Short mmCIF file of C-alpha atoms in Angstrom, two decimals:
data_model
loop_
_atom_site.label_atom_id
_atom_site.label_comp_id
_atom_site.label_asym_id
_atom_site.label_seq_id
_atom_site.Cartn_x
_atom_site.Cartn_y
_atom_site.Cartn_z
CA UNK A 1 -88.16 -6.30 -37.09
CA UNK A 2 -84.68 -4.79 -36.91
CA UNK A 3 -81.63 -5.43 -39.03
CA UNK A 4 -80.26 -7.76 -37.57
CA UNK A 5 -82.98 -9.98 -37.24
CA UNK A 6 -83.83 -9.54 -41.06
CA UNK A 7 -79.90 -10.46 -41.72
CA UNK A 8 -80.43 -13.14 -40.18
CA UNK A 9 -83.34 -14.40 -41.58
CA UNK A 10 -81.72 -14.50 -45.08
CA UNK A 11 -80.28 -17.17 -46.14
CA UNK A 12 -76.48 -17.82 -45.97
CA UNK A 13 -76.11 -17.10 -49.79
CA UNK A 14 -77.91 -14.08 -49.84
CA UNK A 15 -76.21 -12.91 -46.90
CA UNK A 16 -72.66 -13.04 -48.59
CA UNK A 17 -74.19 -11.58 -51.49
CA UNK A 18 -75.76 -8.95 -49.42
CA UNK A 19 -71.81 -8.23 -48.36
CA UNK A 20 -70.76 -8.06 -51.67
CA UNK A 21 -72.55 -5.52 -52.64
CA UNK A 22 -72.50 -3.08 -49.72
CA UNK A 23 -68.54 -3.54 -50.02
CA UNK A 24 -68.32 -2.44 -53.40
CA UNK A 25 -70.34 0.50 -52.55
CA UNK A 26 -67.46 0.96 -49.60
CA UNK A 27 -64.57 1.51 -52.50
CA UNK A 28 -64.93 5.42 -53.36
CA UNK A 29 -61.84 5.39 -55.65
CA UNK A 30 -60.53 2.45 -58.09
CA UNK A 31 -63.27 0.26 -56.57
CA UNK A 32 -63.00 -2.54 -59.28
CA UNK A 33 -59.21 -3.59 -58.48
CA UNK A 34 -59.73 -2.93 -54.80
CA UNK A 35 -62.87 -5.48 -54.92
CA UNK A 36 -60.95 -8.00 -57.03
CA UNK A 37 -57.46 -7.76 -54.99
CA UNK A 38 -59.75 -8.83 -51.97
CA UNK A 39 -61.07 -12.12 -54.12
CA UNK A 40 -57.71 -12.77 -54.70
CA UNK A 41 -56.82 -12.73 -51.37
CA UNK A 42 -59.84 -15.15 -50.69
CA UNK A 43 -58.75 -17.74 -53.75
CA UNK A 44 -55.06 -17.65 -53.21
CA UNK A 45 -53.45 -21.40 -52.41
CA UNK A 46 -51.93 -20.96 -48.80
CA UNK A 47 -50.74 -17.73 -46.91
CA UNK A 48 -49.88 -14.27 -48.67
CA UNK A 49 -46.60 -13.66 -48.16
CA UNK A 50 -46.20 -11.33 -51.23
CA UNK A 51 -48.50 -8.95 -52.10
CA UNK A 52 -47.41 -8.39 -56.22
CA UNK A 53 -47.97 -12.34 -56.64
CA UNK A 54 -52.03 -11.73 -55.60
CA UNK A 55 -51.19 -10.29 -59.35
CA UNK A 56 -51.05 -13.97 -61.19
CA UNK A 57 -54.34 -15.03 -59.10
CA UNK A 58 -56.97 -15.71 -62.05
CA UNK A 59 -59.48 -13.71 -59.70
CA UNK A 60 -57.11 -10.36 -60.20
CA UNK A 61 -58.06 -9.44 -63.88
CA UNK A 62 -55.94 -6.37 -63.63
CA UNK A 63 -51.84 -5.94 -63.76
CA UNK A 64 -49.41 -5.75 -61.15
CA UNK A 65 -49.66 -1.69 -61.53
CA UNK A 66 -52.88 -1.74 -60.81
CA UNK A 67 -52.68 -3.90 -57.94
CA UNK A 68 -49.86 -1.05 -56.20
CA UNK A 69 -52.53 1.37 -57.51
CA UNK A 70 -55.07 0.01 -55.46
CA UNK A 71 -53.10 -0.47 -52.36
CA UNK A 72 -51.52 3.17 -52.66
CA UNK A 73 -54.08 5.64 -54.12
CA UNK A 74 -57.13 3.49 -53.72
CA UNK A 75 -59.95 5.32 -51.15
CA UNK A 76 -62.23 2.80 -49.26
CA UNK A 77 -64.67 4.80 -46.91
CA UNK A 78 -64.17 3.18 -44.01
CA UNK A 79 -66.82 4.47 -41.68
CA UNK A 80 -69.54 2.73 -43.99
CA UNK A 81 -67.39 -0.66 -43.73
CA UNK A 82 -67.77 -0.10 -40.06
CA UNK A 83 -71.52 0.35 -40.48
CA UNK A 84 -71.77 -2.53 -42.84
CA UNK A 85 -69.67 -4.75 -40.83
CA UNK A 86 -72.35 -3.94 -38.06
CA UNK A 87 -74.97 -5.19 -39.58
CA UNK A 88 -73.19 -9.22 -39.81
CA UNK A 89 -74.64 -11.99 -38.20
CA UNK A 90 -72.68 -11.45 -34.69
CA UNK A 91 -72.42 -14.35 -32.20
CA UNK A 92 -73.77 -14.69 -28.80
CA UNK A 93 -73.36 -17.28 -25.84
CA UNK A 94 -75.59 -19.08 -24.17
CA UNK A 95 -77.12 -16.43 -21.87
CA UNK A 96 -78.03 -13.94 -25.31
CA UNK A 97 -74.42 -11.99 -24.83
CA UNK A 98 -72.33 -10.35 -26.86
CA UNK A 99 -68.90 -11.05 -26.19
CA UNK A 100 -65.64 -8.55 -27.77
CA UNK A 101 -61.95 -9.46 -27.08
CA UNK A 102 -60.01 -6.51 -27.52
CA UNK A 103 -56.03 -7.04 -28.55
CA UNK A 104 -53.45 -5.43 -30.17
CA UNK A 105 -51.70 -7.15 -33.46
CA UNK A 106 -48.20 -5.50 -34.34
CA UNK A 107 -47.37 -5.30 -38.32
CA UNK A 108 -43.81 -5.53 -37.46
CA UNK A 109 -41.47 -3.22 -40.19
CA UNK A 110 -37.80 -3.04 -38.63
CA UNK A 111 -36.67 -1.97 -42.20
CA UNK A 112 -38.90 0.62 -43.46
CA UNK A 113 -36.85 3.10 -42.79
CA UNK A 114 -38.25 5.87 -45.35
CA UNK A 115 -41.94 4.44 -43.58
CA UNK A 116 -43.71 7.39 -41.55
CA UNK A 117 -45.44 7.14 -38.19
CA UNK A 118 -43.84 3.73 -36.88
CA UNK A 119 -43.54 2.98 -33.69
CA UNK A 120 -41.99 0.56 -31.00
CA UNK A 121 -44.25 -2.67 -30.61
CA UNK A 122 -43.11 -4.87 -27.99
CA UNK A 123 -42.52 -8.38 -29.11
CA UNK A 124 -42.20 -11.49 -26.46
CA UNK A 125 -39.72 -14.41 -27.07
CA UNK A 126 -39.99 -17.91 -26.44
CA UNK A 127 -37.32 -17.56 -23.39
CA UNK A 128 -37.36 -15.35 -20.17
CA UNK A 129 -36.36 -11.38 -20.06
CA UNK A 130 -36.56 -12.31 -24.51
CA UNK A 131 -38.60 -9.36 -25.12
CA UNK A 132 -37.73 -6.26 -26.99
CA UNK A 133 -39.69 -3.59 -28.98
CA UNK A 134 -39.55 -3.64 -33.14
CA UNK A 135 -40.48 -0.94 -34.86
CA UNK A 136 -43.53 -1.30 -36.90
CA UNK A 137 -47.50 -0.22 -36.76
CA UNK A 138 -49.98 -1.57 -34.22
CA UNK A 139 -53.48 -2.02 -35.26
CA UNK A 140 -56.29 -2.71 -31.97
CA UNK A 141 -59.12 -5.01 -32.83
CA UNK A 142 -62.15 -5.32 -31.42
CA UNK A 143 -63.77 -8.88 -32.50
CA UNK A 144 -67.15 -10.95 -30.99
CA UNK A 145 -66.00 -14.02 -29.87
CA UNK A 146 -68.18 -17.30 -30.67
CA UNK A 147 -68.39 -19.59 -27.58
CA UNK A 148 -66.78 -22.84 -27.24
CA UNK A 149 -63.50 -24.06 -29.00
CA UNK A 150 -63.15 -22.44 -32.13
CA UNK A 151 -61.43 -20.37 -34.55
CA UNK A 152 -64.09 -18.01 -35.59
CA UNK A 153 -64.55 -14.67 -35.01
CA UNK A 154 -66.44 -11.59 -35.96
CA UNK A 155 -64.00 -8.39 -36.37
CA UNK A 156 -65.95 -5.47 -36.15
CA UNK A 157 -63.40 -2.57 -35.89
CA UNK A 158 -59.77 -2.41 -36.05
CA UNK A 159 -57.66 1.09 -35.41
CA UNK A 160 -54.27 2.41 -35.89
CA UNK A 161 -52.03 2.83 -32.82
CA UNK A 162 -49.94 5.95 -34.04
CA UNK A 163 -47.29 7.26 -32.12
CA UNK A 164 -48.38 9.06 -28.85
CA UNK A 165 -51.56 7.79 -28.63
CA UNK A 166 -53.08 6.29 -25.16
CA UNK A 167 -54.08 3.02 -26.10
CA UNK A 168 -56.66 3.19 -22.83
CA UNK A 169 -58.46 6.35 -24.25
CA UNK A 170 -58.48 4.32 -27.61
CA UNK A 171 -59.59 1.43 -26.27
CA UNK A 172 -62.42 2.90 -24.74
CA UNK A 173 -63.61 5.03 -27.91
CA UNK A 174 -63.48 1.82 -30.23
CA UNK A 175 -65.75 -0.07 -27.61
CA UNK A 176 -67.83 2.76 -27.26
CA UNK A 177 -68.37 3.11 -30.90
CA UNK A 178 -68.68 -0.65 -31.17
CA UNK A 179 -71.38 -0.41 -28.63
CA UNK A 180 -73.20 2.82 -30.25
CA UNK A 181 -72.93 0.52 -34.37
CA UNK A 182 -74.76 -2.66 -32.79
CA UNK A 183 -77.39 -1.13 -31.12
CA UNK A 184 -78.03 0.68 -34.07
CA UNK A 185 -78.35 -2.48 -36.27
CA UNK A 186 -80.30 -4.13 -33.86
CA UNK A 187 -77.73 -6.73 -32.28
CA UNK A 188 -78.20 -4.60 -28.86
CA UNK A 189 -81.61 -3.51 -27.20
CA UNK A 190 -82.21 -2.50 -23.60
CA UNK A 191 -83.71 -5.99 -22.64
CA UNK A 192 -80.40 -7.62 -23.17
CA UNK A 193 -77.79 -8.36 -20.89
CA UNK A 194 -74.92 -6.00 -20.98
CA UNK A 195 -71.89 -6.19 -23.46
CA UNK A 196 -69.18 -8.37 -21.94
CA UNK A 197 -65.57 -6.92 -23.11
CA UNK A 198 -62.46 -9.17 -22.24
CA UNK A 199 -58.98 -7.85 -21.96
CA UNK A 200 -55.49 -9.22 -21.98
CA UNK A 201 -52.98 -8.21 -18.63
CA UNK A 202 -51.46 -5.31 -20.37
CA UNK A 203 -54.38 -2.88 -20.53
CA UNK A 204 -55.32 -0.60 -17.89
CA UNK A 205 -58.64 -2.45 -16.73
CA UNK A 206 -59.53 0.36 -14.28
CA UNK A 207 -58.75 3.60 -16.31
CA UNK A 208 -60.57 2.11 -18.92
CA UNK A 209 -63.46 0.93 -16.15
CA UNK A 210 -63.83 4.48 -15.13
CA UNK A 211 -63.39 5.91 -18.96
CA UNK A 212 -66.50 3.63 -20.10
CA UNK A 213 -68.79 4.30 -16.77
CA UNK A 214 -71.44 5.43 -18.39
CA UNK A 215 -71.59 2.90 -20.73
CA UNK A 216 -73.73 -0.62 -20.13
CA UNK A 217 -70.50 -2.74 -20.25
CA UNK A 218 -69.25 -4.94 -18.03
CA UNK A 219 -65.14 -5.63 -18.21
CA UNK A 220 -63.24 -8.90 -18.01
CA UNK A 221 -59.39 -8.30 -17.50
CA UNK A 222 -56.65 -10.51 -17.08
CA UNK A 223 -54.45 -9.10 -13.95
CA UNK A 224 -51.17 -9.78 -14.10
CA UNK A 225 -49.33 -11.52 -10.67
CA UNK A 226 -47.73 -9.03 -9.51
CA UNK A 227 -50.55 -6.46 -8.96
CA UNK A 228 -51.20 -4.53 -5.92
CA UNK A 229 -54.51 -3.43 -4.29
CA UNK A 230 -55.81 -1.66 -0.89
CA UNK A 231 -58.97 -2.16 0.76
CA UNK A 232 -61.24 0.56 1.62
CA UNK A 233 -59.32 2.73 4.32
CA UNK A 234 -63.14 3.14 6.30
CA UNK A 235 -64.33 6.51 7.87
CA UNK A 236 -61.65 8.68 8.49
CA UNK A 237 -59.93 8.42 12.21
CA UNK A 238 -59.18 11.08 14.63
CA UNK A 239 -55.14 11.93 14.33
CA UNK A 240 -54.01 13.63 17.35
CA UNK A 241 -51.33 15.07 15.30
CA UNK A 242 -53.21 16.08 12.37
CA UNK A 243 -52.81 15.03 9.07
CA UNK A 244 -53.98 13.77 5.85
CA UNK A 245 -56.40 10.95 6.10
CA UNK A 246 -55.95 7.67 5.00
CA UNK A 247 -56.26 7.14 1.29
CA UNK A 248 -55.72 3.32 1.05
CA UNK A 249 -56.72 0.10 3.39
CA UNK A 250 -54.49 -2.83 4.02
CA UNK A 251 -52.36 -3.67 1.10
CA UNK A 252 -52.68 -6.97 -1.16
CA UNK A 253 -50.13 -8.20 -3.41
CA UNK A 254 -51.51 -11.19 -5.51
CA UNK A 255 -47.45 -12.36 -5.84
CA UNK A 256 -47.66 -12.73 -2.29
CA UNK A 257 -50.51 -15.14 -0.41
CA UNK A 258 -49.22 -14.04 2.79
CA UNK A 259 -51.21 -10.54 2.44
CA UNK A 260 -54.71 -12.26 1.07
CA UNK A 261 -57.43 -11.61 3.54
CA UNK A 262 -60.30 -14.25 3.74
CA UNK A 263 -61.80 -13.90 0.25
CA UNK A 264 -65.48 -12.36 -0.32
CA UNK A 265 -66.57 -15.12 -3.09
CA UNK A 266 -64.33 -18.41 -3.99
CA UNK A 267 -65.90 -20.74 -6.94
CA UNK A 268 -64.45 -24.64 -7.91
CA UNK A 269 -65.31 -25.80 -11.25
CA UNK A 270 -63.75 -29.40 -12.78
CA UNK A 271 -62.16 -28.60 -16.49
CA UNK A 272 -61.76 -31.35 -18.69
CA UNK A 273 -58.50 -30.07 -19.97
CA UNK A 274 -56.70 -28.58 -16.55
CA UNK A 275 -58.61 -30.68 -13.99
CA UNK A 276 -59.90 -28.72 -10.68
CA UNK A 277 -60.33 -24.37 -10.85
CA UNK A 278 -60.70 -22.11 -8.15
CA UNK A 279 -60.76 -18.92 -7.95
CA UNK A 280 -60.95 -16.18 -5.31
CA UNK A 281 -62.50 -12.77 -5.52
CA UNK A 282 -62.44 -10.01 -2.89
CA UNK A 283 -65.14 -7.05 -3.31
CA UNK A 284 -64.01 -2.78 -2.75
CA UNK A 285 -60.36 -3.18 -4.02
CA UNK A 286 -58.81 -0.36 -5.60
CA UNK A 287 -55.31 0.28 -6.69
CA UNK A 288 -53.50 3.35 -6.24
CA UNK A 289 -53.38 5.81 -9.19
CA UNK A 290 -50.04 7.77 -9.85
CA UNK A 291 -50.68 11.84 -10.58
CA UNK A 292 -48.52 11.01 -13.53
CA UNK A 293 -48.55 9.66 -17.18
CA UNK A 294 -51.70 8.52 -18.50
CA UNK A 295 -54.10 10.17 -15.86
CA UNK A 296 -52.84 13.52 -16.80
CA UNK A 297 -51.98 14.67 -20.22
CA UNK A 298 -53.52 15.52 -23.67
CA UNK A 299 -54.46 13.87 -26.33
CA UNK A 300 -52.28 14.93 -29.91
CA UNK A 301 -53.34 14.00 -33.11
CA UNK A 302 -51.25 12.97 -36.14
CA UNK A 303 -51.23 11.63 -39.62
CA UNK A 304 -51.98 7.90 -40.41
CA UNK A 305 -50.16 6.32 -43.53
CA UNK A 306 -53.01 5.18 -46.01
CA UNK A 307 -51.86 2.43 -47.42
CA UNK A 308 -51.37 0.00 -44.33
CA UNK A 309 -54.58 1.15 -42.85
CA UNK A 310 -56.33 0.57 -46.53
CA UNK A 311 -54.91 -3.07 -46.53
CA UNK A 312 -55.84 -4.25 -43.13
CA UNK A 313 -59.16 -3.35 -43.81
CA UNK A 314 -59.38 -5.18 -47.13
CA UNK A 315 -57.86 -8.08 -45.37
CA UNK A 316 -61.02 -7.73 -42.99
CA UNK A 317 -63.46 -7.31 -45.65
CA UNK A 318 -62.00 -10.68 -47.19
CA UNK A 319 -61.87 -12.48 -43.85
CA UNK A 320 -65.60 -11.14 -43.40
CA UNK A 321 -67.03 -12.93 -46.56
CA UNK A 322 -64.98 -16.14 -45.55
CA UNK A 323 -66.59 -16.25 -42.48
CA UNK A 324 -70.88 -15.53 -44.56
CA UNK A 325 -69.26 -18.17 -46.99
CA UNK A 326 -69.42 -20.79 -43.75
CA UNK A 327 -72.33 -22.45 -44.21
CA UNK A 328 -71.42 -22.53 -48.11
CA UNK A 329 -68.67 -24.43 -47.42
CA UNK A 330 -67.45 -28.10 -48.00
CA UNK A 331 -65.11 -29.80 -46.54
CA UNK A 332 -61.92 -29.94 -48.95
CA UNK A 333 -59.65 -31.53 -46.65
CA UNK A 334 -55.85 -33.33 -47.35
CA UNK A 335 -55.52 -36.71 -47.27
CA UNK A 336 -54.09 -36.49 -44.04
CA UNK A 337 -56.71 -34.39 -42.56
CA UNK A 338 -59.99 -35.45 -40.36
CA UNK A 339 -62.85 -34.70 -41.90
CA UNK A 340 -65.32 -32.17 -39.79
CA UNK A 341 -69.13 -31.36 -40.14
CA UNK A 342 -69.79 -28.22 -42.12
CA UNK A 343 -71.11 -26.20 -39.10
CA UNK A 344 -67.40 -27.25 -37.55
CA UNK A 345 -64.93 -26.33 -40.46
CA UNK A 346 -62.11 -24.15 -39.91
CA UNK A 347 -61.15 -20.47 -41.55
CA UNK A 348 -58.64 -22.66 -43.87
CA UNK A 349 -60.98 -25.18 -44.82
CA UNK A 350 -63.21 -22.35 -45.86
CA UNK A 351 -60.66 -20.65 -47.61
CA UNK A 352 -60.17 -23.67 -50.18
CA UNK A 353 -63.57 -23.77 -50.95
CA UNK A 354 -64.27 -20.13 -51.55
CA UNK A 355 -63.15 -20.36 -55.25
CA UNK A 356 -65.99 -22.40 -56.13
CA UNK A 357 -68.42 -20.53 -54.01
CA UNK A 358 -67.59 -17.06 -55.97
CA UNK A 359 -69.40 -18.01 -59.04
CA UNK A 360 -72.01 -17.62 -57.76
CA UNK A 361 -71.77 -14.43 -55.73
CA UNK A 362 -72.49 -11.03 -57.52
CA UNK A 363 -68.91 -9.26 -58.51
CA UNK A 364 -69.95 -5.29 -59.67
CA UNK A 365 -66.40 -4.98 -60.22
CA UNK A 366 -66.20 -4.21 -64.40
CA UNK A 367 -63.82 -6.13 -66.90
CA UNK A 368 -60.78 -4.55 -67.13
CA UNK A 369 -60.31 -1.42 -69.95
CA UNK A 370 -57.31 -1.79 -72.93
CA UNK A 371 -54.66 0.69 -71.68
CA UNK A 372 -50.94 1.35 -72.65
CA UNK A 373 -48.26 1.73 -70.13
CA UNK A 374 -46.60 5.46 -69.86
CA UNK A 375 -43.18 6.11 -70.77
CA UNK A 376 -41.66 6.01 -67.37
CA UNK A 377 -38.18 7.13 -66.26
CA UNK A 378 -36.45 8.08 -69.35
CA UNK A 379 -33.46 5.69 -69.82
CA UNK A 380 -30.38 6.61 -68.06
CA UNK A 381 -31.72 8.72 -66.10
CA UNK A 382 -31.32 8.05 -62.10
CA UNK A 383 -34.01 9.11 -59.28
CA UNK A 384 -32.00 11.92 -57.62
CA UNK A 385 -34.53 12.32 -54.60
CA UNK A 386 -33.79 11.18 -51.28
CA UNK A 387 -36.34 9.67 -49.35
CA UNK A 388 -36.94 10.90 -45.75
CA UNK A 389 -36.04 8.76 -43.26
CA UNK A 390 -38.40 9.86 -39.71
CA UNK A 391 -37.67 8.57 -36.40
CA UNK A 392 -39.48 6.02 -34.46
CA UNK A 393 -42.21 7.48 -32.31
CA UNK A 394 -40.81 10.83 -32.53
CA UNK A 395 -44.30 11.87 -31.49
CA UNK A 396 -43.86 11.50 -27.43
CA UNK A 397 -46.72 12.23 -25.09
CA UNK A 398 -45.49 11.30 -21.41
CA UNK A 399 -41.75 11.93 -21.89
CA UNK A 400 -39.08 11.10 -24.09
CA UNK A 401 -39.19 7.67 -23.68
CA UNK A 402 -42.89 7.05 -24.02
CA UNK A 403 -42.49 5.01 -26.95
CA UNK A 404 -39.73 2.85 -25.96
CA UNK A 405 -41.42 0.82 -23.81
CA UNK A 406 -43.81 -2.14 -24.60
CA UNK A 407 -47.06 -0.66 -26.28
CA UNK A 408 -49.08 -1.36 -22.99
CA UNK A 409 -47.71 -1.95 -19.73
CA UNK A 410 -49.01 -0.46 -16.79
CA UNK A 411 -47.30 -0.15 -13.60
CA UNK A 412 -48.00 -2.58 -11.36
CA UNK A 413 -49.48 0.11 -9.18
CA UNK A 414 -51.89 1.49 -11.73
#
């Protein structure tokens, strides 16, 4: 029987507990407030907007300095979270396949000046042409997606987008990793049907297509309308002239129906939300690859700042035990509120329930040691040292303004 199988077996309680433990053995340094900071992020009433106020939570037995302390100098190995997080119930649909949605979530910081290794992340507005790029740090996440309507999910990896870095190449590591951890847990044998990957419009769907070729994947892209493709230009004709054969076939621009050829497959399905769908498919299409920018370069390598990367993942941890506490879970709802089934309860419903579902989990963290505060600053004196204050994306890979630009946007070319 493999790993997953025997996860799953377990009960929902001695799953979570299961979690518990392997996630204390994750925190290498100051492992007890790490491990607490990450119940208080689970108890807390509402959204946490400030991180020093996850400090009063009765869950957080420690003070505000070791909260920072945690944050700052703590050291959580994160290639056994990875592991760990691999070895989670993960959903399937209907057909026995695994399902990841890869997207990229900006942690927006316009004012962090003195902050290292930001870069632009392009942010869309509510009105037309209401874009523009914030500096800040982009994380990619690569979650299993639960069918049906529902706010679930299974994260399974999650990776810093520092400046200069191809998010394609990146892309296609973290699903190839992804790929490498469930199969080694079990979720993934040879008998099953391939791993199904969907994308938003702003990747590179066929760079990353011809990065992961080798890989038993099949991709799911969102194109945006105003793509262009060729049809295969044949065997090569006889030029009286001479010449360079044809590279591309008869052009299609899906902004323009007058250039759609009879279509190779067309399905209709009725929607209960949008009424009638059709769509249209034509087989060979290719777009035409520039001898520029991504498909030619080098890959540099840079430092990551610990402390954002440290919290993202304890925020993953926590959002990891909400979703093992599921099945634990009754429904507190407001007044105000429908009630749901258990098996149909929401991350928030959850959420409000988790304090009186930790009881009864294992918590290795230790009580807290008697300590006295150290003298500080000495009084009057001021903190003479300046700060440094680095550019955004000063680390440039395909020309100066590399990192200007929206965080993925391919030409409409390819």
């Amino acid at each position: 029987m493999s790993i997953a199988d025997c996860l799953c077996a377990v009960e929902p309680a001695g799953a979570l507990s299961r979690f518990r433990r392997g996630y204390y053995a994750c925190l290498y340094r100051r492992a007890d407030a790490p491990f607490e900071l990450t119940d208080a992020v689970l108890c807390a009433d509402g959204p946490v907007r400030s991180l020093v106020e996850l400090a009063l939570e009765p869950e957080f037995r420690r003070g505000h300095g070791a909260l920072y302390d945690a944050v700052n100098t703590g050291w959580v190995e994160i290639s056994r979270l990875r592991a760990l997080l691999a070895t989670t119930p993960v959903p399937k649909d209907g057909e026995g396949r695994i399902v990841l949605a890869v997207d990229v979530t900006s942690w927006l910081r316009p004012d962090a000046d003195t902050s290292p290794e930001r870069r632009f992340c392009h942010v869309s507005g509510y009105g037309a042409n209401t874009g523009q790029n914030v500096p800040g740090r982009p994380y990619s996440f690569v979650a299993a997606v639960e069918p049906g309507r529902t706010s679930w999910t299974t994260v399974l990896d999650a990776v810093r987008v520092r400046p200069g870095d191809d998010l394609t190449e990146l892309t296609a590591d973290q699903i190839r990793e992804v790929h490498a951890r469930l199969t080694r847990s079990g979720h993934l044998d040879q008998d099953d049907p391939e791993l199904l990957v969907v994308l938003d419009s702003g990747y590179d769907a066929t760079r990353l297509a011809w990065l992961l070729a080798d890989l038993p994947v099949e991709l799911v892209a969102r194109v945006r309308s105003d793509r262009v493709y060729y049809d295969d230009p044949g065997e090569p004709a006889y030029r009286p002239k001479g010449g360079r054969p044809a590279r591309h076939g008869r052009r299609l621009t899906l902004a323009d129906p007058a250039t759609w050829r009879e279509a190779d497959l067309r399905t209709r399905n009725d929607t209960r939300r949008y009424g009638a769908a059709t769509a249209a498919g034509w087989d060979r299409m290719h777009q035409q690859l520039q001898r520029r920018g991504p498909w030619a370069g080098q890959h540099p390598a840079s430092e990551t700042p610990q402390p954002a990367d440290r919290w993202t993942w304890l925020v993953i941890a926590a959002y990891t035990q909400l979703r093992l506490a599921r099945p634990l879970a009754e429904d507190a709802r407001r007044p105000w509120e429908r009630p749901k089934p258990a098996r149909k309860l929401s991350p928030t419903r959850v959420r409000r329930r988790f304090r009186h579902i930790r009881p009864g989990m294992p918590s290795p963290a230790e009580v807290r040691k008697p300590t006295t505060p150290g003298p500080g600053r000495p009084t009057g004196r001021r903190n003479t040292t300046r700060a440094p204050r680095p550019d955004v994306g000063q680390h440039h890979r395909h020309g100066a303004d590399h990192d200007r630009t929206a965080l993925s946007n391919p030409s409409r070319r390819g």
